[in-house]
Tab-separated table of C-alpha atoms in Angstrom:
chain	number	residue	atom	x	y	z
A	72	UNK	CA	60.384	21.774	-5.524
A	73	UNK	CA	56.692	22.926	-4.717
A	74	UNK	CA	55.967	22.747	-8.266
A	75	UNK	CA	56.157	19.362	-8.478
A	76	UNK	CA	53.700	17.129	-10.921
A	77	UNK	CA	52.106	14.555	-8.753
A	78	UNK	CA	50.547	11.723	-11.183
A	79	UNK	CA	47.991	9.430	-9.652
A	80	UNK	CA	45.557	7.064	-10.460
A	81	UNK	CA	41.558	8.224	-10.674
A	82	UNK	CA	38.784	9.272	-9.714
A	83	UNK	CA	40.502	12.547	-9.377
A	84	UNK	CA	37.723	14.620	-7.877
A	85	UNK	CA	36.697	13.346	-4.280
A	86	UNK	CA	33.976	14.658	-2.745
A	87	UNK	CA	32.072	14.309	1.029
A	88	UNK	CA	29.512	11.529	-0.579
A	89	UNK	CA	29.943	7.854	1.035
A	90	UNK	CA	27.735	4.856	0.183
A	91	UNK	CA	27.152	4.293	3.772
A	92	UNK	CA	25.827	7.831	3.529
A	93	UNK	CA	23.406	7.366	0.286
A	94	UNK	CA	22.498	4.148	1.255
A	95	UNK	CA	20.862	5.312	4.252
A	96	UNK	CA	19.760	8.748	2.614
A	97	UNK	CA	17.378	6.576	0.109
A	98	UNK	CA	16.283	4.616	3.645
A	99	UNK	CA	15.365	7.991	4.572
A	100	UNK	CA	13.277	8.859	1.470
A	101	UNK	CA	11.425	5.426	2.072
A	102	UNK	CA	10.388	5.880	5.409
A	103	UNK	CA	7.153	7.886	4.762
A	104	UNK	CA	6.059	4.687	2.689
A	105	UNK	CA	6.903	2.390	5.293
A	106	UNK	CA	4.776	4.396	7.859
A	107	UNK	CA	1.427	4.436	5.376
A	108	UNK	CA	2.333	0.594	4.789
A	109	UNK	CA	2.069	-0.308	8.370
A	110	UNK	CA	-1.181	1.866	9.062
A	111	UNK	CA	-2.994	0.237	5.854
A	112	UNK	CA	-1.179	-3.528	6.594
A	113	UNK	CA	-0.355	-3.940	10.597
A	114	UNK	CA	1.330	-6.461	11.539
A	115	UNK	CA	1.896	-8.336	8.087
A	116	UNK	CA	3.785	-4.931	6.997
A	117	UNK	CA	6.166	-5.353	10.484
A	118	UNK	CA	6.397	-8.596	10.010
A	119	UNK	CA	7.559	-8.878	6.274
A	120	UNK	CA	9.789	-6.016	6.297
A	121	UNK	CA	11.816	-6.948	9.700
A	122	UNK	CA	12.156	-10.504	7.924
A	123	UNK	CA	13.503	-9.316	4.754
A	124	UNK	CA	15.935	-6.756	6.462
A	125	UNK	CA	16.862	-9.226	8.808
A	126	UNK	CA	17.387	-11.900	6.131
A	127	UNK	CA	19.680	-10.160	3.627
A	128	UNK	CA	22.159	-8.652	6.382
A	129	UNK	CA	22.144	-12.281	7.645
A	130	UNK	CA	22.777	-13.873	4.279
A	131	UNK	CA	25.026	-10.983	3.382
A	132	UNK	CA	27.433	-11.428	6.531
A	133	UNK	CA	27.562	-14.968	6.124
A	134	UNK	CA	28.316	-15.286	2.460
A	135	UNK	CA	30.890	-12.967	3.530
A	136	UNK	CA	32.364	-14.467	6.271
A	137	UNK	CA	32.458	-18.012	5.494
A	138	UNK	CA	32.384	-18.123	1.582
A	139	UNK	CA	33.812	-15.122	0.444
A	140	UNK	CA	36.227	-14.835	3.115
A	141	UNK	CA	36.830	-10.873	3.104
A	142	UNK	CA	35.518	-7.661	5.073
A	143	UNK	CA	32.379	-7.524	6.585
A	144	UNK	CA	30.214	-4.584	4.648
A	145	UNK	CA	26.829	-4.994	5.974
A	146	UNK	CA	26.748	-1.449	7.779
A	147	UNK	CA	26.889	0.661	4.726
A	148	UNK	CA	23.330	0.072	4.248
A	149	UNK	CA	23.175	-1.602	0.500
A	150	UNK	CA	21.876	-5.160	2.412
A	151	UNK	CA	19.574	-3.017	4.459
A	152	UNK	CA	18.006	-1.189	1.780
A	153	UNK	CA	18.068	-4.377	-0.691
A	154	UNK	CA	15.549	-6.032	1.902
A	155	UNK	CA	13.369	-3.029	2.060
A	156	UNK	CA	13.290	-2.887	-1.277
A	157	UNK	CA	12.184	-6.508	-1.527
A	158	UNK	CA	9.870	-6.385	1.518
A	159	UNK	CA	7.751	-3.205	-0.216
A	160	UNK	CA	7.489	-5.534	-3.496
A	161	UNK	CA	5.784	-7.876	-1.672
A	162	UNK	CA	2.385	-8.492	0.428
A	163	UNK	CA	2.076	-7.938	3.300
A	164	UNK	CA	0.667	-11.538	3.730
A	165	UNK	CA	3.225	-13.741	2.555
A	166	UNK	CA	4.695	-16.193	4.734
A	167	UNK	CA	8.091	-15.702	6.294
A	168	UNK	CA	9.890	-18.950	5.210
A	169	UNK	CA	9.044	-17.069	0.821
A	170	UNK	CA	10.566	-13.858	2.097
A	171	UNK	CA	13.592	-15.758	4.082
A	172	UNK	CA	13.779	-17.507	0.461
A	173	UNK	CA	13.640	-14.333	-1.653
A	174	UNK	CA	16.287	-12.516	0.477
A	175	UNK	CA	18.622	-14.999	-0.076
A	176	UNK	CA	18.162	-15.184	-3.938
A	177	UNK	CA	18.328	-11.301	-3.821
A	178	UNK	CA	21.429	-11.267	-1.702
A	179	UNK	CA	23.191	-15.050	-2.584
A	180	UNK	CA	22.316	-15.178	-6.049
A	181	UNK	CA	21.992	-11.448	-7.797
A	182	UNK	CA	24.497	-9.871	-5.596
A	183	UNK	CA	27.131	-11.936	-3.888
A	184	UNK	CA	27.332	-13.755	-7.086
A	185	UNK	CA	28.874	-11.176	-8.706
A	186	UNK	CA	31.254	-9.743	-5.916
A	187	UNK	CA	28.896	-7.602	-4.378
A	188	UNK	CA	27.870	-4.238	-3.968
A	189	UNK	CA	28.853	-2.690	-6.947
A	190	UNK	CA	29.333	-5.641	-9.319
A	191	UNK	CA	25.540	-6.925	-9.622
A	192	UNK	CA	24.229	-6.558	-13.142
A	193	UNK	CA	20.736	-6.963	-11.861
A	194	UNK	CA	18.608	-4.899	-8.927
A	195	UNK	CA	18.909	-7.225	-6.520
A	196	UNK	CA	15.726	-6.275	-5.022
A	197	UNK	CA	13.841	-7.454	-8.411
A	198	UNK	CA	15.530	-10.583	-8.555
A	199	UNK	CA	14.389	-11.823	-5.687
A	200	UNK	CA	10.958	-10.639	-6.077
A	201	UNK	CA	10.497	-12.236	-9.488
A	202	UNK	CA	11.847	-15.315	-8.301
A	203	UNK	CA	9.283	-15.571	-5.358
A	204	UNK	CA	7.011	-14.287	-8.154
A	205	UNK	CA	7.443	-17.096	-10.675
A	206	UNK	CA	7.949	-20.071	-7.694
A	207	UNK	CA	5.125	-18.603	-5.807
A	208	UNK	CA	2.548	-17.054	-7.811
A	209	UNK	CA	-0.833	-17.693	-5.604
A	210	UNK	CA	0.671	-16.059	-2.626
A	211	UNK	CA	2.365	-13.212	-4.236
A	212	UNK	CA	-0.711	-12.115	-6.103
A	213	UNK	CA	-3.005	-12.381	-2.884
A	214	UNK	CA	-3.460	-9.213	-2.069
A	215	UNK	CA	-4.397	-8.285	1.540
A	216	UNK	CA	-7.570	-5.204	1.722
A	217	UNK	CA	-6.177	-2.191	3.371
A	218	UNK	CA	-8.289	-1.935	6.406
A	219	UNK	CA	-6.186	-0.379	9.333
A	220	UNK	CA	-3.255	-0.866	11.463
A	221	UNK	CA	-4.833	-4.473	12.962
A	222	UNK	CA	-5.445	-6.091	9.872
A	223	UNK	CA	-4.698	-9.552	9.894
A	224	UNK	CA	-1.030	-11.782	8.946
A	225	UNK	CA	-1.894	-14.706	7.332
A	226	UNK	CA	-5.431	-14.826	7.803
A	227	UNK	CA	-5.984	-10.967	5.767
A	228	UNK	CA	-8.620	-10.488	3.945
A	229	UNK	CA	-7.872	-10.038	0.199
A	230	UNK	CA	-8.935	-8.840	-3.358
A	231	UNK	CA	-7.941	-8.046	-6.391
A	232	UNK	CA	-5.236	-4.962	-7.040
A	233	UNK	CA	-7.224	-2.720	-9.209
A	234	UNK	CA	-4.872	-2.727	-12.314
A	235	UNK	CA	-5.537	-7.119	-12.214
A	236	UNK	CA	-9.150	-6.172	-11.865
A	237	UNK	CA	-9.729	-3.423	-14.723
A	238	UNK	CA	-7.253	-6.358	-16.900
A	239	UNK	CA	-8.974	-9.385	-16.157
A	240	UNK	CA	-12.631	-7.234	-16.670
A	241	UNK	CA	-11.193	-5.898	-19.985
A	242	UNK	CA	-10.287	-9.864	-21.138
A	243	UNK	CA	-13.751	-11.007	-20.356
A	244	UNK	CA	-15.290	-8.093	-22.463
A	245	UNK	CA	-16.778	-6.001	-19.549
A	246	UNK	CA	-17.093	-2.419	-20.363
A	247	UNK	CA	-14.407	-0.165	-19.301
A	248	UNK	CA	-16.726	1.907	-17.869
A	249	UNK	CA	-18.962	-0.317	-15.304
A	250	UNK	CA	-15.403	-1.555	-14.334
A	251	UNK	CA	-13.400	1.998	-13.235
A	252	UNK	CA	-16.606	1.612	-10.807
A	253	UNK	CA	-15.218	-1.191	-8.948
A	254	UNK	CA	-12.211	0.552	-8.330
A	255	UNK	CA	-10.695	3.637	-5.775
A	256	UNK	CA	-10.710	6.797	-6.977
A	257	UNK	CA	-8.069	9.185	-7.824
A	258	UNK	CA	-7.876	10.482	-4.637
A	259	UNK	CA	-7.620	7.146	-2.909
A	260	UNK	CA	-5.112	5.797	-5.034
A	261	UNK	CA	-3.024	8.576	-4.299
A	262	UNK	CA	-3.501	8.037	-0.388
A	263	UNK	CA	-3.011	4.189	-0.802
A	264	UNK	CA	-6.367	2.817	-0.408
A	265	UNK	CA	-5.949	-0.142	-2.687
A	266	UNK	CA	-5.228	-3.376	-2.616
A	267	UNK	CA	-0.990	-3.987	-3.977
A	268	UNK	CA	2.200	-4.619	-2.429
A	269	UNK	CA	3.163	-2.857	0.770
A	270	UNK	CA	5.412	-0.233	-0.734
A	271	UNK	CA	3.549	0.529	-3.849
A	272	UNK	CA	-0.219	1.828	-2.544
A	273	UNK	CA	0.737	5.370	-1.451
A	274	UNK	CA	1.628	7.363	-4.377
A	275	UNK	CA	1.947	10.535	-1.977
A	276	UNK	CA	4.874	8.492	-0.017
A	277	UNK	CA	6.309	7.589	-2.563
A	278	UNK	CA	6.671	11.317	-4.160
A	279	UNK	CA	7.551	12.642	-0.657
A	280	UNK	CA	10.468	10.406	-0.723
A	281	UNK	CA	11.317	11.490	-4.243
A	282	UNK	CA	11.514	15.152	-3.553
A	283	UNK	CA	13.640	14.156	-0.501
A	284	UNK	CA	16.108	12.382	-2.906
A	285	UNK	CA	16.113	15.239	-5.139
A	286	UNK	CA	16.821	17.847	-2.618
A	287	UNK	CA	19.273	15.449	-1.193
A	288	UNK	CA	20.979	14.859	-4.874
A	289	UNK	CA	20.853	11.164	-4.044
A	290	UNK	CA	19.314	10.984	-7.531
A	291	UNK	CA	18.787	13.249	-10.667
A	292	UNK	CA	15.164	13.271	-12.543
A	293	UNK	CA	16.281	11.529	-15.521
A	294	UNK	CA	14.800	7.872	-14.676
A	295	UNK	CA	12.316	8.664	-12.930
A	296	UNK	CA	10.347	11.261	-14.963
A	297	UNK	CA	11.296	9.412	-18.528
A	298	UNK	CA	9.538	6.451	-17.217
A	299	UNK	CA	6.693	8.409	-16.065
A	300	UNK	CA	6.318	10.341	-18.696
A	301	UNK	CA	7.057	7.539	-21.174
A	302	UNK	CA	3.883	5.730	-19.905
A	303	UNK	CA	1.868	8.566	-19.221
A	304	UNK	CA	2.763	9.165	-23.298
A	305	UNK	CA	1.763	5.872	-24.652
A	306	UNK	CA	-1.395	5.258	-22.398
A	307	UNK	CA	-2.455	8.249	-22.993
A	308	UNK	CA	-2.480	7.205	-26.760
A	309	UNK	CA	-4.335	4.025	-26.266
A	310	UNK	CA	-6.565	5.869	-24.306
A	311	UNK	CA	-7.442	8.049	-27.242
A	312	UNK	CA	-7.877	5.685	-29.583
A	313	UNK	CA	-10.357	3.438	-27.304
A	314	UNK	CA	-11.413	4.717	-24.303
A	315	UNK	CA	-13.412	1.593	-23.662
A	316	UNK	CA	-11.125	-0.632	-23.425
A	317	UNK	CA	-7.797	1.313	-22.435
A	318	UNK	CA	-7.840	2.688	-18.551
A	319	UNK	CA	-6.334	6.520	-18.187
A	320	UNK	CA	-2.738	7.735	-18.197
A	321	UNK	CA	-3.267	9.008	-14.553
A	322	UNK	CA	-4.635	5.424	-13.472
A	323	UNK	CA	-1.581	3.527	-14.999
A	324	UNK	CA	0.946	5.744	-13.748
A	325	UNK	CA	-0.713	5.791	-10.015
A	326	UNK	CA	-1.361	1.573	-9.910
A	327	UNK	CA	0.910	-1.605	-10.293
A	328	UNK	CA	4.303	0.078	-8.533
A	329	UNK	CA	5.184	2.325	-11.449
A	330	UNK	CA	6.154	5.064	-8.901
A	331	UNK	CA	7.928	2.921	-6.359
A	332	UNK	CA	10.236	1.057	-9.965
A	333	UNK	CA	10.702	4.855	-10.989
A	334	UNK	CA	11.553	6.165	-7.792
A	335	UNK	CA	13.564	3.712	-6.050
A	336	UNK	CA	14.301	0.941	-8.355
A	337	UNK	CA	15.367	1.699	-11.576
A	338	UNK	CA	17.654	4.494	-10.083
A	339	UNK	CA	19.962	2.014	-8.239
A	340	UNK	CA	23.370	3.342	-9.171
A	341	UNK	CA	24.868	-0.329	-9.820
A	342	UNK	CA	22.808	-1.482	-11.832
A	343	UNK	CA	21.238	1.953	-13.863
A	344	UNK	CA	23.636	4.080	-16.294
A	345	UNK	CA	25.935	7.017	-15.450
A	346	UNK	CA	25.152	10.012	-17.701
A	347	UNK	CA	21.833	11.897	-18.505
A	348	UNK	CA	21.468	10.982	-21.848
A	349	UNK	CA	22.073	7.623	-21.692
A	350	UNK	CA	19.048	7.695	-18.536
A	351	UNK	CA	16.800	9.694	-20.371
A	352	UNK	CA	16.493	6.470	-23.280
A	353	UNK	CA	16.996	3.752	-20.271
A	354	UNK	CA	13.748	5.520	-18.660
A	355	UNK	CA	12.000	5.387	-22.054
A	356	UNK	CA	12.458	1.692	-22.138
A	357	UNK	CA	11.421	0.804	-18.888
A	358	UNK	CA	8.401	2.546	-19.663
A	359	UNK	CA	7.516	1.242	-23.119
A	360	UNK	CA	7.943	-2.637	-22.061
A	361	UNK	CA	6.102	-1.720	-18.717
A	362	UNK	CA	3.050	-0.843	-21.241
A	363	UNK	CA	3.818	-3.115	-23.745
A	364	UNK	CA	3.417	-6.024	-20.597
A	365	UNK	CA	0.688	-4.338	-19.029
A	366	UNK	CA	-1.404	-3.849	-22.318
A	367	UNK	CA	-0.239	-7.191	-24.580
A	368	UNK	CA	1.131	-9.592	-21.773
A	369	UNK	CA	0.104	-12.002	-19.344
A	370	UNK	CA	0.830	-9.825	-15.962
A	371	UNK	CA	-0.933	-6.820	-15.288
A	372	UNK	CA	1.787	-5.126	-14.187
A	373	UNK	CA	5.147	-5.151	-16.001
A	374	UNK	CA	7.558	-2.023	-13.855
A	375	UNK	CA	9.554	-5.443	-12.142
A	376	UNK	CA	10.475	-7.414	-15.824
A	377	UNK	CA	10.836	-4.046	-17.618
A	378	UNK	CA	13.640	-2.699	-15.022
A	379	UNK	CA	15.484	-6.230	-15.440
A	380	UNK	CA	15.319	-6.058	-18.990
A	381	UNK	CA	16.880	-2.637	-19.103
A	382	UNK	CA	19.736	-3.256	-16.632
A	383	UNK	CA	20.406	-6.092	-19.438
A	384	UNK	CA	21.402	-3.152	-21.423
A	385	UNK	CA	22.963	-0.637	-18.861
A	386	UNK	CA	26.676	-1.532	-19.945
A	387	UNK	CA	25.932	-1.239	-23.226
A	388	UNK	CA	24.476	2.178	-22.812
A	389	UNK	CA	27.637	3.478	-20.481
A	390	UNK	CA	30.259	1.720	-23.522
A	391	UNK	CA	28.308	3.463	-26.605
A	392	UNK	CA	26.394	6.250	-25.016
A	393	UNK	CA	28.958	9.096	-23.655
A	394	UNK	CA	28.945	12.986	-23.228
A	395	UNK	CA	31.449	14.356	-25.377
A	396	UNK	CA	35.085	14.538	-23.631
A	397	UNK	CA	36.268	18.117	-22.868
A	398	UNK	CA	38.287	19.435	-25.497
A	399	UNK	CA	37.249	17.164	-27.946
A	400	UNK	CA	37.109	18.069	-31.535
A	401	UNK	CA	33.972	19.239	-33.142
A	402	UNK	CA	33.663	18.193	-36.779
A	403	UNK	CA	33.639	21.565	-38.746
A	404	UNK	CA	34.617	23.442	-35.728
């Protein structure tokens, strides 16, 4: 009787992971860009990210408990995380009734919607900020100066981030030249002395917190370095061609929140797909509309549209793009 053939629905292989437990391992990885965020912003960077938190585990726990009507999940993390997310999109001078407004489009609208954590078609995170972005586009492209833990909340000094600057210069016809003078250095734009949202500036974070994930195996390189590479590729390209009028690989790749979309956006496991191959071209397309906005389009940065666009296509990619079955046959084999 041992021998017995048990039959059972899947998943078949279980293993120690939980999403409580990867939710708050990506937390983890962002922590060294909250810390630089709240030395170059103050209290505007405190202040913005408790909201958002705040808001989406409020919205999600009442959506839940009085709509919804069904278990209460706001301690895995995913609400958490989502408002983190949303907070580092944004400045660190925006009022608090926008981010109150954003968290509940991010949680209300793109998640809850859709049954929740694990249903959303959309990064939550992105919805909300491009809906703050479109209703509120004065405020969310005021950016505040870094200038030390007590900078300013409302009342911040601001400028320009330094991919709108080298843009708008380009438009007007100002040599390419006279206008990489007007903005940081490689260096500094590595450390995060720039003008951008909160969770964006400090490249070195950001990488911290993806070699973290990595070691962790929260997330594989696939999305991360296709995007990268993808628009390190094609402005390279344009850079080749005119170097007066396109900025450098390295400079596009360190400005505008391409490392924070790669990082910690794109690879959300809802709403990216499930095998390497199928990552690999979802990276490269993220990438190419990220230039494609950046160079042709009206915004000077393009990571946010370009990750919505692509999770647009995700369940396409996990119905048509699979690894091939074991055992399967091999024509001529």
């Amino acid at each position: 009787m041992s021998n017995i053939l048990n039959i059972s629905p899947s998943p078949h292989v279980h293993g120690s992971e939980t999403t409580r437990k990867l939710m708050f391992g990506v937390i983890i990885a962002l922590i060294p860009s909250l810390i630089t965020s709240i030395i170059y912003f103050g209290t505007g960077a405190i202040i913005v990210t408790s909201t958002a938190i705040i808001s989406c585990m409020l919205f999600e726990y009442l959506i839940q408990r009085f709509v919804l009507k069904k278990s209460i999940s706001i301690t895995d993390g995913s609400a958490a995380l989502t408002g983190l997310l949303l907070a580092f999109n944004l400045p660190s001078n925006i009022p608090v009734f926008m981010v109150v407004l954003g968290s509940l489009i991010a949680i209300g609208v793109a998640k809850m919607t859709f049954g929740g954590l694990g249903n959303n078609p959309f990064n939550p995170a992105l919805v909300g900020r491009v809906f703050m972005l479109i209703s509120f586009p004065v405020q969310m492209t005021s950016w505040p100066v870094p200038s030390g833990f007590n900078t300013g909340y409302l009342d911040a000094v601001t400028g320009a981030t330094p991919l709108a600057l080298i843009k708008e210069g380009v438009k007007n016809g100002e040599p390419l030249s006279e206008l990489m003078k007007k903005v940081p250095d490689t260096i500094d734009l590595l450390i995060g002395k720039m003008g951008g949202s909160m969770g964006e500036v400090a490249a070195i974070a950001l990488l911290i917190g993806f070699a973290w994930m990595l070691y962790k195996k929260i997330i594989t390189w696939h999305i991360p370095v296709s995007i990268v590479a993808t628009i390190f590729l094609f402005t390279g390209i344009l850079w080749l061609i005119n170097p007066d009028s396109s900025a450098s690989p390295v400079f596009h790749i360190l400005t505008g929140g391409v490392l924070l979309g790669a990082i910690f956006m794109a690879t959300d496991y809802v709403t990216s797909p499930m095998n390497p191959k199928a990552m690999v071209i979802y990276g490269c397309g993220i990438g190419v509309i990220t230039v494609i906005i950046r160079v042709y389009g009206a915004y000077p940065e393009g990571v946010s549209f370009a990750i919505l666009i692509m999770n647009a296509f995700v369940p396409l990619m996990n119905t048509y793009i699979k690894p091939k079955r074991f055992g399967e046959e091999v024509k001529n084999g």
